[in-house]
Coordinates of C-alpha atoms in Angstrom, one line a residue:
M1 CA 151.1 235.8 -14.7
E2 CA 147.8 236.5 -13.5
Q3 CA 146.5 232.8 -16.1
Q4 CA 149.7 230.9 -14.8
E5 CA 148.5 231.3 -11.1
Q6 CA 144.4 230.9 -11.8
E7 CA 145.8 227.5 -13.3
L8 CA 147.9 226.4 -10.2
I9 CA 145.0 227.2 -7.7
K10 CA 142.5 225.2 -10.4
R11 CA 145.2 222.1 -10.3
L12 CA 145.0 222.8 -6.6
I13 CA 141.6 222.5 -6.5
E14 CA 140.8 219.4 -8.3
L15 CA 143.6 217.7 -6.3
E16 CA 141.7 218.5 -2.8
K17 CA 138.8 217.2 -4.7
K18 CA 140.6 213.7 -5.9
F19 CA 142.5 212.9 -2.2
Q20 CA 138.0 213.7 -0.6
A21 CA 136.8 211.7 -3.2
L22 CA 139.9 208.6 -2.0
E23 CA 138.3 209.4 1.9
K24 CA 134.8 208.7 1.0
A25 CA 136.1 205.4 -1.4
L26 CA 137.5 203.8 1.4
E27 CA 134.3 204.3 3.4
E28 CA 132.0 203.5 1.4
G29 CA 134.7 200.2 0.2
S30 CA 133.2 201.3 -3.4
H31 CA 137.3 202.1 -5.3
P32 CA 138.6 200.3 -8.0
W33 CA 141.9 199.9 -6.7
G34 CA 141.1 199.6 -2.6
M35 CA 142.0 202.2 -1.4
L36 CA 143.0 203.0 2.1
K37 CA 142.6 206.4 4.4
A38 CA 144.7 207.4 7.2
S39 CA 143.9 209.8 9.6
R40 CA 145.6 212.3 12.3
V41 CA 145.0 212.2 15.7
V42 CA 145.9 214.0 18.7
G43 CA 146.2 213.5 22.5
G44 CA 147.6 215.2 26.0
V45 CA 150.5 214.0 28.2
I46 CA 151.2 214.3 31.8
G47 CA 153.1 213.0 34.5
E48 CA 156.9 211.3 33.5
K49 CA 158.8 212.5 31.0
L50 CA 158.6 209.7 27.7
S51 CA 161.3 209.6 24.5
M52 CA 159.1 211.3 21.9
L53 CA 159.8 211.1 17.9
N54 CA 160.1 213.8 15.9
I55 CA 157.7 212.1 13.1
T56 CA 154.0 213.0 11.7
S57 CA 152.1 210.6 12.2
E58 CA 152.0 209.3 8.5
Q59 CA 155.4 208.7 9.3
L60 CA 154.8 206.7 12.1
V61 CA 152.7 204.4 10.2
D62 CA 155.8 204.2 7.0
L63 CA 157.9 202.7 9.8
Y64 CA 155.7 200.7 11.3
Q65 CA 155.4 199.3 8.9
D66 CA 158.8 198.7 7.6
C67 CA 160.7 198.7 9.9
P68 CA 158.9 198.6 14.1
Q69 CA 162.8 197.3 15.9
V70 CA 163.1 201.4 15.7
L71 CA 159.8 202.0 17.5
A72 CA 159.7 199.4 20.1
A73 CA 163.3 201.3 21.1
V74 CA 161.0 204.1 22.2
A75 CA 157.5 202.6 22.9
I76 CA 155.4 202.1 26.1
K77 CA 154.5 198.2 25.9
V78 CA 150.2 198.7 27.8
S79 CA 147.4 195.9 27.7
L80 CA 144.0 196.9 28.6
M81 CA 143.1 197.1 31.9
S82 CA 140.6 193.9 33.4
Q83 CA 137.2 195.5 33.6
S84 CA 137.7 197.7 30.5
Y85 CA 138.2 194.0 28.4
E86 CA 135.3 192.9 31.0
N87 CA 132.8 196.0 29.7
P88 CA 134.1 197.6 26.5
L89 CA 131.2 199.3 26.5
A90 CA 130.1 200.6 30.3
G91 CA 132.4 204.0 29.6
E92 CA 136.2 204.3 28.7
I93 CA 138.9 202.0 27.5
C94 CA 141.8 201.8 29.4
L95 CA 145.4 200.2 29.2
E96 CA 147.5 199.9 31.1
K97 CA 151.2 199.5 31.7
T98 CA 152.9 195.7 31.3
G99 CA 156.4 194.1 31.1
N100 CA 154.6 191.9 28.0
G101 CA 151.5 194.3 26.9
N102 CA 150.4 194.0 23.3
Y103 CA 149.7 196.8 22.1
W104 CA 152.6 200.0 22.2
V105 CA 152.6 203.3 23.2
I106 CA 154.3 205.8 21.6
G107 CA 154.8 209.5 21.4
T108 CA 155.5 211.6 18.4
E109 CA 155.4 215.8 17.8
A110 CA 153.3 218.2 19.4
E111 CA 153.5 216.1 22.0
N112 CA 151.0 213.6 20.7
F113 CA 150.2 210.1 21.8
W114 CA 149.0 206.2 19.8
L115 CA 148.4 203.1 19.9
V116 CA 149.1 200.7 18.0
P117 CA 149.7 196.8 18.1
K118 CA 153.2 195.3 19.1
D119 CA 154.8 194.4 16.5
T120 CA 155.0 190.1 16.8
I121 CA 150.9 190.5 17.6
K122 CA 149.5 186.9 16.4
I123 CA 145.6 188.3 15.7
N124 CA 143.3 184.7 16.6
A125 CA 140.1 185.1 16.9
Q126 CA 140.0 184.7 20.8
M127 CA 142.5 188.2 20.6
M128 CA 139.2 189.9 18.0
K129 CA 137.1 191.1 21.4
T130 CA 140.4 193.3 22.6
V131 CA 141.6 194.3 19.1
E132 CA 137.7 196.2 17.8
S133 CA 137.6 198.1 21.5
L134 CA 140.7 199.9 20.1
F135 CA 141.1 200.0 16.5
K136 CA 138.2 199.5 13.9
C137 CA 139.4 196.2 11.7
E138 CA 138.5 196.2 7.4
G139 CA 138.4 193.0 5.9
Y140 CA 138.8 191.0 8.6
Q141 CA 137.2 186.8 8.4
A142 CA 138.3 184.4 10.9
S143 CA 139.2 182.3 9.1
Q144 CA 141.7 183.2 7.4
T145 CA 142.1 186.6 8.3
K146 CA 146.1 186.4 10.4
E147 CA 147.8 189.4 8.8
F148 CA 147.4 193.4 8.9
T149 CA 148.9 196.5 8.0
L150 CA 148.7 200.2 10.3
I151 CA 146.2 202.2 8.6
Q152 CA 145.3 204.8 11.4
A153 CA 146.8 204.4 15.0
A154 CA 144.5 204.7 18.1
Q155 CA 144.6 207.9 20.0
V156 CA 145.4 208.0 23.6
S157 CA 145.9 210.1 26.2
R158 CA 146.9 209.8 29.9
S159 CA 145.0 209.3 32.7
P160 CA 145.1 212.6 35.8
D161 CA 146.7 210.0 37.7
G162 CA 149.7 209.2 35.2
E163 CA 148.7 205.5 36.0
Q164 CA 146.1 204.8 32.4
W165 CA 146.5 205.5 29.2
V166 CA 142.6 206.0 27.5
L167 CA 141.7 205.7 24.9
E168 CA 140.5 209.1 22.6
E169 CA 139.9 207.9 18.8
L170 CA 139.9 204.5 17.6
G171 CA 142.6 202.9 14.7
I172 CA 142.3 201.5 11.6
L173 CA 143.8 197.8 11.1
D174 CA 143.5 196.1 7.2
F175 CA 143.4 192.8 6.4
R176 CA 142.9 192.4 3.7
D177 CA 145.5 192.2 0.8
R178 CA 148.9 194.6 2.1
S179 CA 150.1 195.7 -0.8
V180 CA 147.0 197.2 -2.1
G181 CA 146.8 199.2 1.7
S182 CA 150.3 200.4 0.8
Q183 CA 150.1 201.6 -2.0
L184 CA 146.8 204.1 -1.6
R185 CA 149.6 205.1 1.2
E186 CA 152.2 206.0 -1.2
E187 CA 149.0 207.0 -3.4
L188 CA 148.4 210.1 -0.8
T189 CA 151.8 210.1 0.4
Q190 CA 152.0 211.6 -3.3
M191 CA 148.9 213.8 -3.6
R192 CA 150.4 215.4 -0.1
E193 CA 153.3 216.6 -1.7
E194 CA 152.2 217.3 -4.6
R195 CA 149.3 219.8 -2.6
L196 CA 153.0 221.0 -0.6
Q197 CA 154.1 221.4 -3.5
I198 CA 151.4 224.0 -5.6
G199 CA 151.4 225.6 -2.1
F200 CA 154.6 226.4 -3.2
Q201 CA 153.9 227.8 -6.3
L202 CA 151.8 229.6 -5.9
K203 CA 153.5 231.1 -2.9
Q204 CA 156.1 232.6 -5.3
L205 CA 153.7 233.3 -7.6
N206 CA 152.7 236.0 -4.7
Q207 CA 156.0 237.4 -4.0
D208 CA 156.0 237.5 -8.1
F209 CA 153.1 239.3 -8.5
W210 CA 153.3 242.0 -6.1
Y211 CA 157.6 242.5 -7.1
F212 CA 155.4 243.4 -10.6
K213 CA 152.1 244.6 -9.2
H214 CA 155.8 246.8 -7.4
E215 CA 157.9 247.6 -10.7
L216 CA 154.5 248.8 -13.1
G217 CA 153.4 251.0 -10.3
Q218 CA 157.1 252.3 -10.5
L219 CA 157.2 252.2 -14.4
I220 CA 153.4 254.5 -13.8
E221 CA 155.5 257.6 -11.6
M222 CA 157.2 257.8 -15.4
R223 CA 156.3 261.1 -18.2
P224 CA 153.2 260.5 -19.7
G225 CA 155.4 260.7 -22.8
E226 CA 157.7 257.9 -21.7
V227 CA 154.6 255.8 -20.3
D228 CA 153.3 256.1 -23.9
S229 CA 155.7 255.5 -26.2
L230 CA 155.6 251.6 -24.3
Q231 CA 152.7 251.2 -24.8
E232 CA 152.2 252.0 -28.3
Q233 CA 156.4 250.2 -28.7
L234 CA 153.9 247.0 -26.0
M235 CA 151.1 246.9 -29.0
I236 CA 153.1 246.5 -31.5
A237 CA 155.5 243.8 -30.4
T238 CA 151.6 241.9 -30.3
Q239 CA 150.5 242.7 -33.1
E240 CA 153.4 241.5 -35.0
R241 CA 153.2 238.9 -32.8
D242 CA 149.1 237.4 -33.3
E243 CA 150.7 237.7 -36.8
L244 CA 153.9 235.5 -37.2
K245 CA 151.0 233.4 -35.0
M246 CA 148.6 233.3 -37.2
K247 CA 151.3 232.5 -40.1
V248 CA 152.5 229.3 -38.0
E249 CA 148.9 227.9 -37.9
E250 CA 148.3 228.3 -42.0
L251 CA 151.3 226.9 -42.8
Q252 CA 151.4 223.9 -40.1
Q253 CA 147.0 223.7 -41.7
Q254 CA 148.8 223.6 -45.3
L255 CA 151.5 221.3 -44.3
M256 CA 148.0 218.9 -42.8
I257 CA 147.3 219.5 -46.4
V258 CA 150.0 218.7 -48.7
S259 CA 150.7 215.9 -47.0
K260 CA 147.3 213.3 -46.7
E261 CA 147.5 214.7 -50.6
R262 CA 150.3 213.3 -51.5
L263 CA 149.0 209.8 -49.2
K264 CA 146.5 209.7 -51.6
L265 CA 148.4 210.2 -54.5
E266 CA 150.4 207.3 -53.3
R267 CA 147.3 205.0 -53.0
K268 CA 145.6 206.3 -55.9
V269 CA 149.8 205.4 -57.9
E270 CA 149.8 202.1 -55.7
Q271 CA 145.9 201.0 -57.5
L272 CA 146.5 201.9 -61.1
F273 CA 149.7 200.0 -61.1
E274 CA 146.9 197.3 -60.1
L275 CA 145.0 198.0 -62.2
M276 CA 147.6 198.1 -65.7
S277 CA 149.0 194.9 -64.0
K278 CA 145.5 193.0 -63.8
S279 CA 144.0 194.2 -67.0
Q280 CA 147.3 192.9 -69.4
P281 CA 146.1 189.2 -71.0
I282 CA 149.1 186.6 -70.8
P283 CA 148.4 183.6 -72.8
S284 CA 148.2 179.8 -70.9
Q285 CA 151.4 178.8 -72.4
E286 CA 153.9 182.2 -71.2
L287 CA 151.1 181.3 -67.5
E288 CA 152.4 177.9 -67.5
I289 CA 156.3 178.9 -67.8
E290 CA 155.5 181.8 -65.5
Q291 CA 153.9 179.3 -63.0
E292 CA 157.0 176.9 -63.6
E293 CA 159.8 179.7 -63.3
Q294 CA 157.7 180.6 -59.8
E295 CA 158.0 177.2 -58.9
S296 CA 161.7 177.1 -60.0
E297 CA 162.8 180.2 -58.8
P298 CA 162.0 181.8 -55.3
S299 CA 159.7 184.0 -54.9
E300 CA 160.7 188.1 -54.9
D301 CA 163.3 189.7 -52.2
L302 CA 160.0 192.7 -50.4
S303 CA 163.2 193.0 -48.5
K304 CA 165.1 195.5 -50.4
K305 CA 162.9 198.3 -50.9
W306 CA 163.6 198.9 -47.3
K307 CA 167.4 199.6 -47.8
R308 CA 166.5 203.5 -48.4
V309 CA 164.3 204.7 -45.8
E310 CA 163.3 208.3 -44.6
L311 CA 161.4 209.5 -41.6
V312 CA 157.2 210.6 -42.0
Q313 CA 156.8 212.6 -39.0
T314 CA 158.5 212.7 -35.6
L315 CA 154.9 212.8 -33.0
E316 CA 156.1 214.6 -29.3
K317 CA 152.8 214.4 -26.7
H318 CA 154.8 211.6 -24.4
T319 CA 156.5 213.0 -21.2
D320 CA 158.1 210.9 -20.2
S321 CA 159.4 207.3 -22.1
V322 CA 158.0 206.1 -24.5
R323 CA 157.8 202.1 -23.4
T324 CA 155.8 200.6 -25.8
L325 CA 154.2 200.0 -28.8
A326 CA 151.0 198.4 -31.2
V327 CA 149.9 199.3 -34.3
G328 CA 146.6 198.2 -35.5
C329 CA 143.7 198.5 -38.3
W330 CA 140.5 197.7 -38.9
K331 CA 137.0 198.9 -40.4
E332 CA 134.0 200.2 -39.6
S333 CA 131.0 200.9 -42.4
E334 CA 132.5 202.9 -44.8
E335 CA 135.4 204.2 -42.3
T336 CA 138.8 202.4 -41.8
H337 CA 140.7 203.7 -39.0
R338 CA 144.5 203.1 -38.8
I339 CA 146.0 203.7 -35.2
I340 CA 149.1 203.7 -33.8
A341 CA 148.7 202.9 -29.9
S342 CA 152.1 204.4 -27.0
G343 CA 152.0 203.8 -23.5
G344 CA 155.0 205.7 -22.0
Y345 CA 156.2 206.2 -18.6
D346 CA 154.0 209.4 -17.8
N347 CA 151.2 206.7 -17.0
T348 CA 149.9 207.2 -20.2
I349 CA 148.5 205.7 -23.3
R350 CA 148.0 207.7 -26.7
L351 CA 146.4 206.9 -30.0
W352 CA 147.4 208.9 -33.4
N353 CA 145.5 208.3 -36.7
W354 CA 149.0 207.1 -38.1
Q355 CA 148.6 208.3 -40.9
T356 CA 148.0 212.1 -40.7
G357 CA 150.1 212.4 -37.2
E358 CA 146.8 213.3 -35.5
L359 CA 146.3 212.9 -31.2
I360 CA 143.4 211.5 -31.6
E361 CA 143.4 210.5 -27.7
T362 CA 144.6 210.0 -24.2
V363 CA 144.0 207.3 -21.7
S364 CA 145.7 208.4 -18.2
V365 CA 146.5 205.6 -16.1
A366 CA 147.0 205.0 -12.8
A367 CA 151.0 203.9 -13.1
R368 CA 153.3 203.1 -15.3
V369 CA 151.9 201.1 -19.2
N370 CA 154.6 198.7 -20.2
K371 CA 153.2 196.2 -22.9
L372 CA 150.1 197.0 -25.4
A373 CA 148.3 194.9 -28.0
I374 CA 146.0 195.7 -30.7
S375 CA 143.7 193.4 -31.7
P376 CA 143.7 192.7 -35.6
I377 CA 141.2 191.9 -36.4
A378 CA 139.1 194.4 -34.2
P379 CA 139.0 197.7 -32.6
I380 CA 140.5 196.2 -29.2
L381 CA 143.6 197.5 -26.7
V382 CA 144.6 195.6 -24.5
S383 CA 147.8 197.1 -21.3
G384 CA 149.5 195.6 -18.8
S385 CA 150.8 198.3 -16.6
D386 CA 152.4 198.6 -12.6
L387 CA 148.9 198.2 -11.5
R388 CA 149.1 194.4 -11.9
Y389 CA 145.9 193.5 -14.2
L390 CA 145.3 194.3 -17.3
Q391 CA 142.7 196.8 -19.2
V392 CA 140.8 195.5 -22.1
W393 CA 139.9 198.9 -24.0
D394 CA 137.2 198.4 -26.6
L395 CA 138.0 201.9 -29.0
L396 CA 134.7 202.1 -30.4
K397 CA 132.2 201.3 -27.6
D398 CA 134.9 203.8 -25.2
E399 CA 134.0 201.0 -22.8
T400 CA 137.1 198.7 -20.0
K401 CA 137.5 195.7 -18.4
F402 CA 139.9 194.6 -16.0
L403 CA 141.1 191.3 -16.1
K404 CA 142.2 190.6 -12.7
R405 CA 144.7 187.4 -12.0
H406 CA 148.1 188.8 -11.4
S407 CA 149.6 189.1 -8.5
D408 CA 152.6 191.8 -9.2
R409 CA 152.9 194.1 -12.6
I410 CA 152.9 193.3 -15.3
L411 CA 155.8 193.0 -18.0
A412 CA 154.4 190.6 -21.7
V413 CA 150.9 190.9 -23.6
V414 CA 150.0 189.7 -26.9
I415 CA 147.6 188.5 -29.1
S416 CA 146.8 185.7 -30.6
P417 CA 146.2 186.7 -35.2
D418 CA 142.7 185.5 -35.0
G419 CA 141.7 187.7 -32.2
K420 CA 139.8 185.1 -29.7
T421 CA 143.0 184.4 -27.1
L422 CA 145.4 186.3 -24.8
A423 CA 148.4 185.9 -22.7
S424 CA 150.0 188.3 -20.1
G425 CA 152.5 187.9 -17.7
G426 CA 154.6 189.4 -15.3
A427 CA 156.7 189.5 -12.3
D428 CA 154.4 187.4 -10.4
K429 CA 156.2 184.3 -12.3
K430 CA 152.8 183.5 -14.0
L431 CA 152.4 182.8 -17.5
N432 CA 147.7 183.6 -18.3
I433 CA 145.5 182.8 -21.0
W434 CA 142.0 184.3 -21.6
N435 CA 139.3 184.9 -23.6
L436 CA 139.2 187.6 -26.1
P437 CA 137.4 189.8 -26.7
S438 CA 135.3 188.0 -23.3
G439 CA 137.8 188.9 -21.1
E440 CA 137.1 185.4 -19.4
F441 CA 140.1 183.7 -17.6
R442 CA 140.8 180.3 -19.0
Q443 CA 144.2 178.9 -17.8
T444 CA 147.7 179.3 -15.6
L445 CA 150.0 177.3 -18.4
T446 CA 152.3 178.0 -15.0
E447 CA 154.1 179.3 -12.5
E448 CA 158.0 179.9 -13.1
D449 CA 161.0 180.7 -10.9
S450 CA 161.5 183.7 -12.1
A451 CA 159.2 186.1 -13.9
I452 CA 158.3 186.6 -17.6
C453 CA 159.6 188.6 -19.6
C454 CA 158.1 188.5 -23.4
L455 CA 155.6 186.5 -25.3
A456 CA 155.4 185.9 -29.1
I457 CA 152.0 184.2 -30.2
S458 CA 152.8 181.6 -33.4
S459 CA 150.8 183.5 -36.5
D460 CA 147.9 180.0 -36.9
G461 CA 148.1 180.7 -33.1
K462 CA 148.5 177.5 -31.7
I463 CA 152.0 177.9 -30.3
L464 CA 153.1 180.4 -27.5
V465 CA 156.3 181.6 -26.4
S466 CA 157.7 183.1 -23.8
S467 CA 161.2 184.4 -21.7
N468 CA 161.7 184.5 -18.3
G469 CA 164.3 185.8 -15.9
N470 CA 166.6 182.9 -16.4
N471 CA 167.1 183.7 -19.8
T472 CA 165.3 180.7 -21.4
I473 CA 162.6 180.0 -24.1
K474 CA 160.2 177.7 -23.7
R475 CA 157.2 177.1 -26.2
W476 CA 153.5 176.7 -25.3
N477 CA 151.5 174.5 -26.6
L478 CA 147.7 176.7 -26.3
E479 CA 145.5 174.5 -28.1
T480 CA 146.4 172.0 -24.9
G481 CA 148.4 173.8 -22.4
K482 CA 151.7 171.9 -22.6
L483 CA 155.0 173.0 -22.4
E484 CA 156.4 171.0 -25.6
K485 CA 160.0 172.0 -26.0
S486 CA 162.7 174.5 -23.9
L487 CA 163.9 175.9 -27.0
G488 CA 167.3 177.1 -24.7
T489 CA 169.1 179.1 -21.7
Y490 CA 171.5 182.0 -23.2
M491 CA 174.1 184.4 -21.0
G492 CA 172.3 187.2 -21.6
L493 CA 168.2 188.6 -20.7
I494 CA 166.4 188.5 -23.1
W495 CA 164.2 191.8 -24.1
D496 CA 162.1 191.0 -27.3
L497 CA 160.4 188.0 -28.6
A498 CA 159.3 187.7 -31.9
I499 CA 157.4 184.7 -34.4
S500 CA 157.4 185.9 -38.5
P501 CA 153.9 186.1 -39.8
A502 CA 155.6 183.3 -42.6
E503 CA 158.1 181.2 -41.8
N504 CA 159.4 179.2 -38.5
I505 CA 161.1 181.3 -38.1
L506 CA 161.3 183.7 -33.9
A507 CA 163.8 186.2 -33.4
C508 CA 164.7 187.1 -30.0
G509 CA 166.2 190.8 -28.6
C510 CA 169.2 190.0 -26.7
R511 CA 171.2 192.8 -23.8
D512 CA 174.0 190.9 -25.7
R513 CA 173.7 193.3 -28.6
L514 CA 172.6 190.6 -30.3
V515 CA 169.8 189.7 -32.6
K516 CA 169.5 186.0 -32.1
V517 CA 167.3 183.9 -35.1
L518 CA 165.7 180.6 -34.2
N519 CA 164.4 178.0 -35.7
L520 CA 160.8 178.4 -34.2
T521 CA 160.3 173.7 -34.5
T522 CA 164.3 173.0 -33.4
G523 CA 165.7 175.2 -31.3
E524 CA 168.1 175.4 -33.5
M525 CA 170.4 179.0 -34.2
L526 CA 169.8 179.9 -37.6
H527 CA 170.8 184.1 -38.0
Q528 CA 173.5 185.7 -34.8
L529 CA 173.0 189.5 -36.0
R530 CA 175.3 191.9 -35.3
G531 CA 175.6 195.4 -35.3
H532 CA 174.3 196.9 -31.9
S533 CA 176.8 198.3 -29.9
K534 CA 174.0 197.8 -27.3
E535 CA 171.5 195.4 -26.1
V536 CA 168.6 195.1 -28.6
Y537 CA 165.6 195.6 -26.2
A538 CA 162.3 195.5 -29.4
V539 CA 162.4 193.2 -32.5
A540 CA 159.7 193.1 -34.7
F541 CA 159.2 191.2 -38.0
S542 CA 157.4 193.1 -41.5
P543 CA 154.1 191.6 -42.0
D544 CA 155.6 189.7 -45.5
G545 CA 157.9 187.9 -42.9
Q546 CA 160.6 189.5 -45.1
T547 CA 161.9 192.4 -43.3
L548 CA 163.1 192.6 -39.1
A549 CA 163.3 195.2 -37.2
S550 CA 165.0 196.2 -34.1
G551 CA 165.4 198.5 -31.9
S552 CA 167.9 199.3 -28.7
F553 CA 170.0 201.5 -26.2
D554 CA 172.9 202.7 -28.9
N555 CA 169.9 205.4 -29.5
T556 CA 169.2 202.7 -33.1
V557 CA 166.9 200.8 -35.0
K558 CA 168.0 198.5 -37.3
L559 CA 165.9 196.8 -40.0
W560 CA 167.3 193.0 -41.5
R561 CA 166.9 190.9 -44.3
V562 CA 166.0 187.5 -42.4
K563 CA 166.9 185.4 -45.2
T564 CA 170.6 186.0 -45.1
G565 CA 171.0 188.1 -42.2
E566 CA 171.7 191.2 -44.5
L567 CA 171.7 194.5 -42.8
L568 CA 169.5 196.9 -45.2
C569 CA 170.1 200.0 -43.0
T570 CA 170.3 202.4 -39.7
L571 CA 168.7 205.2 -38.5
T572 CA 169.6 207.5 -36.2
G573 CA 166.8 209.5 -35.7
H574 CA 166.1 208.5 -31.8
Q575 CA 167.9 210.5 -29.2
S576 CA 168.1 208.5 -26.6
D577 CA 167.3 204.0 -26.2
V578 CA 165.1 202.8 -28.8
Y579 CA 162.1 200.7 -26.7
G580 CA 160.1 200.0 -28.9
V581 CA 159.2 199.2 -32.6
A582 CA 156.2 198.3 -34.9
F583 CA 155.6 197.5 -38.8
S584 CA 152.0 198.3 -39.6
P585 CA 149.7 195.6 -41.0
D586 CA 150.1 196.9 -44.6
G587 CA 154.1 196.9 -43.6
R588 CA 153.8 200.4 -45.6
F589 CA 154.9 202.1 -42.5
L590 CA 157.6 200.9 -39.2
V591 CA 157.4 202.9 -36.2
S592 CA 159.5 203.4 -33.6
G593 CA 159.7 204.5 -29.5
G594 CA 162.0 205.5 -26.6
R595 CA 163.5 207.1 -23.8
D596 CA 163.9 210.0 -26.3
K597 CA 159.8 210.3 -25.4
L598 CA 159.2 210.4 -28.9
I599 CA 157.5 208.4 -31.8
K600 CA 158.5 208.3 -35.2
I601 CA 156.7 206.9 -38.7
W602 CA 159.4 206.2 -40.7
K603 CA 158.5 204.6 -44.9
P604 CA 161.1 202.9 -47.3
M605 CA 161.9 205.6 -50.5
F606 CA 161.1 203.2 -53.6

């Protein structure tokens, strides 16, 4: 009980520090997301009875932004008095009631009074003298700015004669991007709510503490023999618990060691098979015959190994849906890094070792993570989220870049096979192209009439394929930046795209429960893979291009033979929607994640 209370108090202190840091960042103009503050002011009332709203000052600001018509019904229209306008520095700033006033006086709880601009006010350079005598104007530019966001209402009080309103404290108007102010208010409101909730929990813990103290007092009043017996039983139970905990830890360590040894043995067996095949010389005549047979016969079908699949590990650290997955592998000196990156609706990105399942690092993001991509040649991770900008991490140097060209949440990111090109698309209908690893902006290919939902780049890095909210698939030339062809418009939304690394084939995960396989050049439909009972949210090709994985809202992952469209097997380990699937670069593992907050690692049973 005491430990839980201390943890809550620590969390409350951290929230208070963060809240103060946000307020200070506004004053210094240094916060990377342009966060702002809204503070409370008060005033008195004398004279005629006015209509009062039973809301807080924060609720007043929100109501002004969302539905000012409600305030218009109870507001008093006022204007700056002539003497205050002509010489605002001479003394008090006074306002008087007028029928066509540009400002409203509004009363709220505890008879506090606030001054805000009229909802239909048009602010221009001529009006700024009046506005600046009543409000602090953040980010105002005479040549560009007209619209504003109310951050804090001005404080006013009624004069003794009851005919005038006297300014007590300036309000705050923000003339920068209006969406930034809205985001701030949401974040500050969320922090206030969380602080109140923790305060309530502390109060509840305090009540529980006194209850248990009372119970303890009753136990102490028991006969000494009974108390000694209970203490002895508690000591025995504690010892047994500690022993069991130690055994569990020992078993976990042994399991991890066995898993590592098994992986090492598998790699050694593969290496031995390779050495044995290389050590047997083939006569030149037999070699010529074998080459002729290879030219006349189709290559070996590698997809058959995925007919039988086993679950290797389940990773369980996310606290909300796992929305996106990416798998990468690169070498640093003598060490090889094998990474799974997972992004979730718990506002985190987590990095895992795909061989051991060990959680390497957790990165907090201030919004839901929608898409991840890892460079095939370098330790570069890119994320797209609801933050409206891309984040690019160098995983070895622990450096982060912010790429800002989108004006709404980002839904799709993809990196070319050579690691030099990044494409991103989102709800702002823009398809942006960037250079990697520099993060330099290259161009915007198009501004669609609906959101960009998903993207894919061909194995040669020359073709980009996009799908939008109108269910249209388009093929772009990345070298010229030109639209080459529309591959078709379909009945249902297309959730995901993947291009085969081996052939000119495009796979689409669709809302109509189908996996559509198209010819990338002509748009011809090669297969319509049927088997999922709900919409298909994710698709991925194996590195050899012979196997296709699909994840669905029917809680399953299905594996298909690309050449024939045959269903190889169905994986049923998830308890809810599957949002992401990805193969490891060596083709030995398949990773899936979904709404059940789990990540599962699968491998073929040879």
